[in-house]
């Protein structure tokens, strides 16, 4: 969803690409990414930066 994509972008800005578990553990981002795994984030990230 758009909310998940936004949360992922914020997480990458805070922790860096590849720090998927840190992003998922962030108390602000966790509720928005609750249904995602660290592998999901890794797969979702590249298309976000094509735009």
PDB file of C-alpha atoms in Angstrom:
ATOM      1  CA  UNK A   1       0.000   0.000   0.000  1.00  0.00           C
ATOM      2  CA  UNK A   2       1.017   3.627  -0.252  1.00  0.00           C
ATOM      3  CA  UNK A   3       1.293   3.792   3.546  1.00  0.00           C
ATOM      4  CA  UNK A   4       3.706   0.838   3.549  1.00  0.00           C
ATOM      5  CA  UNK A   5       5.798   2.366   0.775  1.00  0.00           C
ATOM      6  CA  UNK A   6       6.044   5.663   2.632  1.00  0.00           C
ATOM      7  CA  UNK A   7       7.012   3.883   5.863  1.00  0.00           C
ATOM      8  CA  UNK A   8       9.683   1.910   4.010  1.00  0.00           C
ATOM      9  CA  UNK A   9      11.154   5.064   2.503  1.00  0.00           C
ATOM     10  CA  UNK A  10      11.285   6.693   5.943  1.00  0.00           C
ATOM     11  CA  UNK A  11      12.902   3.568   7.371  1.00  0.00           C
ATOM     12  CA  UNK A  12      15.583   3.491   4.690  1.00  0.00           C
ATOM     13  CA  UNK A  13      16.348   7.162   5.336  1.00  0.00           C
ATOM     14  CA  UNK A  14      16.697   6.474   9.071  1.00  0.00           C
ATOM     15  CA  UNK A  15      18.533   3.152   9.055  1.00  0.00           C
ATOM     16  CA  UNK A  16      19.829   2.621   5.520  1.00  0.00           C
ATOM     17  CA  UNK A  17      18.998   0.043   2.874  1.00  0.00           C
ATOM     18  CA  UNK A  18      19.586  -3.483   4.093  1.00  0.00           C
ATOM     19  CA  UNK A  19      18.686  -2.748   7.724  1.00  0.00           C
ATOM     20  CA  UNK A  20      15.307  -4.425   7.301  1.00  0.00           C
ATOM     21  CA  UNK A  21      14.969  -5.765  10.843  1.00  0.00           C
ATOM     22  CA  UNK A  22      15.779  -2.351  12.310  1.00  0.00           C
ATOM     23  CA  UNK A  23      13.113  -0.797  10.091  1.00  0.00           C
ATOM     24  CA  UNK A  24      10.558  -3.411  11.154  1.00  0.00           C
ATOM     25  CA  UNK A  25      11.392  -2.842  14.845  1.00  0.00           C
ATOM     26  CA  UNK A  26      10.990   0.950  14.662  1.00  0.00           C
ATOM     27  CA  UNK A  27       8.047   1.800  16.956  1.00  0.00           C
ATOM     28  CA  UNK A  28       6.720   4.444  14.558  1.00  0.00           C
ATOM     29  CA  UNK A  29       6.975   2.280  11.428  1.00  0.00           C
ATOM     30  CA  UNK A  30       6.072  -1.123  12.862  1.00  0.00           C
ATOM     31  CA  UNK A  31       2.275  -0.608  12.820  1.00  0.00           C
ATOM     32  CA  UNK A  32       2.422   0.348   9.133  1.00  0.00           C
ATOM     33  CA  UNK A  33       4.622  -2.620   8.203  1.00  0.00           C
ATOM     34  CA  UNK A  34       3.088  -5.234  10.516  1.00  0.00           C
ATOM     35  CA  UNK A  35       2.167  -7.591   7.674  1.00  0.00           C
ATOM     36  CA  UNK A  36       5.610  -7.404   6.013  1.00  0.00           C
ATOM     37  CA  UNK A  37       8.720  -9.504   6.577  1.00  0.00           C
ATOM     38  CA  UNK A  38      12.298  -8.356   6.120  1.00  0.00           C
ATOM     39  CA  UNK A  39      12.339 -10.220   2.779  1.00  0.00           C
ATOM     40  CA  UNK A  40       9.197  -8.353   1.677  1.00  0.00           C
ATOM     41  CA  UNK A  41      10.944  -5.048   2.342  1.00  0.00           C
ATOM     42  CA  UNK A  42      14.007  -6.100   0.370  1.00  0.00           C
ATOM     43  CA  UNK A  43      11.848  -7.007  -2.637  1.00  0.00           C
ATOM     44  CA  UNK A  44       9.633  -3.920  -2.365  1.00  0.00           C
ATOM     45  CA  UNK A  45      12.446  -1.366  -2.146  1.00  0.00           C
ATOM     46  CA  UNK A  46      13.947  -1.332  -5.689  1.00  0.00           C
ATOM     47  CA  UNK A  47      10.711  -0.388  -7.503  1.00  0.00           C
ATOM     48  CA  UNK A  48      10.168   2.523  -5.110  1.00  0.00           C
ATOM     49  CA  UNK A  49      13.301   4.261  -6.305  1.00  0.00           C
ATOM     50  CA  UNK A  50      12.528   3.957 -10.017  1.00  0.00           C
ATOM     51  CA  UNK A  51      10.124   6.911  -9.829  1.00  0.00           C
TER      52      UNK A  51
END
